[in-house]
PDB file of C-alpha atoms in Angstrom:
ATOM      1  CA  UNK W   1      -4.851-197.068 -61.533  1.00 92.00           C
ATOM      2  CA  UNK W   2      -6.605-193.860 -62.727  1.00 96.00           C
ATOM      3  CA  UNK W   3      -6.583-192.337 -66.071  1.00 98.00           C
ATOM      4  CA  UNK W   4      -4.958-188.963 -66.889  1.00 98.00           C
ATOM      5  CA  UNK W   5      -6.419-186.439 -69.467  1.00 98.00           C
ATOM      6  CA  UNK W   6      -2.988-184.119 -70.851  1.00 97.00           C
ATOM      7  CA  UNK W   7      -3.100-181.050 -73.032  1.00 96.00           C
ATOM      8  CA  UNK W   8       0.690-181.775 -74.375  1.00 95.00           C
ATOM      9  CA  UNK W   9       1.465-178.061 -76.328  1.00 93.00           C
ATOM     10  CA  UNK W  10       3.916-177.415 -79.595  1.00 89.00           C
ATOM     11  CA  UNK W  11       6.511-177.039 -77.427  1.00 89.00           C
ATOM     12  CA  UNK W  12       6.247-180.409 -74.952  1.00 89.00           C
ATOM     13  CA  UNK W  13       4.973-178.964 -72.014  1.00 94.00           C
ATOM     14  CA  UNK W  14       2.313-180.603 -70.161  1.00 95.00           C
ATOM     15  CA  UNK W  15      -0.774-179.832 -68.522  1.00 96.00           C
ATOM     16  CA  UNK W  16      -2.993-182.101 -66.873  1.00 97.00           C
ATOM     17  CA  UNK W  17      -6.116-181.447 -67.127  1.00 96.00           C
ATOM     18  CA  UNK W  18      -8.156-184.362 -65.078  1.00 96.00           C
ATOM     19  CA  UNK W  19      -7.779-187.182 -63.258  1.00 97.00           C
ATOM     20  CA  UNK W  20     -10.473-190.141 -63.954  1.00 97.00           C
ATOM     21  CA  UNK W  21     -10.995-193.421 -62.701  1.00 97.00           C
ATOM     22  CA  UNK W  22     -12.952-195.139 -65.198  1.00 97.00           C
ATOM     23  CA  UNK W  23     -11.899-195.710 -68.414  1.00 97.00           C
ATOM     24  CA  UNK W  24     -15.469-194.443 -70.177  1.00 98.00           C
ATOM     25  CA  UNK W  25     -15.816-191.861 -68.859  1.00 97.00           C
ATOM     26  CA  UNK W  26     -12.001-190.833 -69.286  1.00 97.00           C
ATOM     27  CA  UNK W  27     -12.463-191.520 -72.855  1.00 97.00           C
ATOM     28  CA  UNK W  28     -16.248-189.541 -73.483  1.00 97.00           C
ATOM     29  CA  UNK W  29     -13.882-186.172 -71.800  1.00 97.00           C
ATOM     30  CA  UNK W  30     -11.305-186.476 -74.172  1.00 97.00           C
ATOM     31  CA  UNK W  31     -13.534-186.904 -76.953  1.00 97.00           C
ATOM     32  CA  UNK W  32     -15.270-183.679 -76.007  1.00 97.00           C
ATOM     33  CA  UNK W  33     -12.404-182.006 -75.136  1.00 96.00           C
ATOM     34  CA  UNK W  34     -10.724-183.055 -78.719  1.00 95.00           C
ATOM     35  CA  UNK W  35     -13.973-181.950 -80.688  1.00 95.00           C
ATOM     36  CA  UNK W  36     -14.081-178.456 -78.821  1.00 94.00           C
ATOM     37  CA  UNK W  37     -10.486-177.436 -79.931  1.00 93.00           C
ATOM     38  CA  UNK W  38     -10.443-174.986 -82.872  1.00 92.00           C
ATOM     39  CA  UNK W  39      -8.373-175.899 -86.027  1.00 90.00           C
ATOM     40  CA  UNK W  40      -5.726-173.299 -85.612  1.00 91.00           C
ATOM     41  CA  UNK W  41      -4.980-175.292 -82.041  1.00 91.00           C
ATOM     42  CA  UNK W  42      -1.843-177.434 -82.340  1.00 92.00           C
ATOM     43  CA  UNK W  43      -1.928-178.798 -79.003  1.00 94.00           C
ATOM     44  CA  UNK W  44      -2.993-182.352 -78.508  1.00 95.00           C
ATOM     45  CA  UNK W  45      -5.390-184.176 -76.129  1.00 96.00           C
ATOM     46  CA  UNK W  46      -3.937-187.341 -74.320  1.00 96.00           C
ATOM     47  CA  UNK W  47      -5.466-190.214 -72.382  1.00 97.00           C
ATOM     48  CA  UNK W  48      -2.780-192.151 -70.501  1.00 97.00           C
ATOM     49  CA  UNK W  49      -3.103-194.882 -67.665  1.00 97.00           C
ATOM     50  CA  UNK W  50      -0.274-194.678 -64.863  1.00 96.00           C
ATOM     51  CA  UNK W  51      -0.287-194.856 -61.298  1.00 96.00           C
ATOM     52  CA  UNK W  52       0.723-191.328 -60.377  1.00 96.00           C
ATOM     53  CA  UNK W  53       0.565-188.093 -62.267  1.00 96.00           C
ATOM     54  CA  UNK W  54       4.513-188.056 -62.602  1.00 95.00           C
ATOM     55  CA  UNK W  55       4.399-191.460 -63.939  1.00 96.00           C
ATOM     56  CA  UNK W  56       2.199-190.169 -66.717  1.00 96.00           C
ATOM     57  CA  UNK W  57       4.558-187.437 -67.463  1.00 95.00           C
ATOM     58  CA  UNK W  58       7.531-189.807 -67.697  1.00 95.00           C
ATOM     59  CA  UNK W  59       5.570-192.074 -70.294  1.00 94.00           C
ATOM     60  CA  UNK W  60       3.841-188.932 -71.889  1.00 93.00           C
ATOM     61  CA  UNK W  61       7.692-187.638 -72.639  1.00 92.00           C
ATOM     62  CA  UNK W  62       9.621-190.374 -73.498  1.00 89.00           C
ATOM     63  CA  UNK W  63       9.768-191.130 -77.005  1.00 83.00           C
ATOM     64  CA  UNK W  64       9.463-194.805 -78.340  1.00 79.00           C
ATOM     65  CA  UNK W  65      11.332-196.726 -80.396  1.00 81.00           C
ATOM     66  CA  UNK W  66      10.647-197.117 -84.352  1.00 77.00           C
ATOM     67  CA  UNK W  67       9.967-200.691 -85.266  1.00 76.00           C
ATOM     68  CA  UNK W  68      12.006-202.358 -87.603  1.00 78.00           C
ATOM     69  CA  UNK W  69      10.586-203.591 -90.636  1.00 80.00           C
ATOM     70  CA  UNK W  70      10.256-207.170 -90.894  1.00 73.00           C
ATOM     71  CA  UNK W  71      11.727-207.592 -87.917  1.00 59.00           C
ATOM     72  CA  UNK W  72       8.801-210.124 -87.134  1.00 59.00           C
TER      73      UNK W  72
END
C-alpha cells in the first residue's frame, strides 16, 4: 500500500500532494515540506497509509474517538 502526503487547510479541504511507496522516503518529503511552510501557514502536512487516494480521504476526515480515562 502506498503512502499519501495531504496539505489538509483551516477549513478541511484536502489536497494531495504525492503519492510514495516507501515509507522513508514518504517521511524525508513531509519533513521538508513541514520545515518549508512559513509561520503564518495554518495548514497542516499529513502522511497517511491507505490503499487508494479516497481511502486516505475517508481516514484523513473522520474524526476519532476520545479515550476514556482509566478506561484501561
Amino acid at each position: 500500500m502506498p503512502y499519501f502526503v495531504y496539505r489538509i487547510e483551516e477549513d478541511k479541504q484536502l489536497q494531495c500532494l504525492d503519492r510514495i511507496e516507501k515509507y522513508k522516503d514518504a517521511r524525508n518529503q513531509v519533513r521538508e515540506l513541514r520545515s518549508m511552510q512559513t509561520s503564518d501557514d495554518r495548514s497542516l502536512i499529513r502522511l497517511i497509509h491507505a490503499g487508494s487516494e479516497i481511502e486516505a480521504e475517508r481516514l484523513l476526515l473522520t474524526s476519532r474517538e476520545v479515550p476514556v480515562e482509566g478506561d484501561d
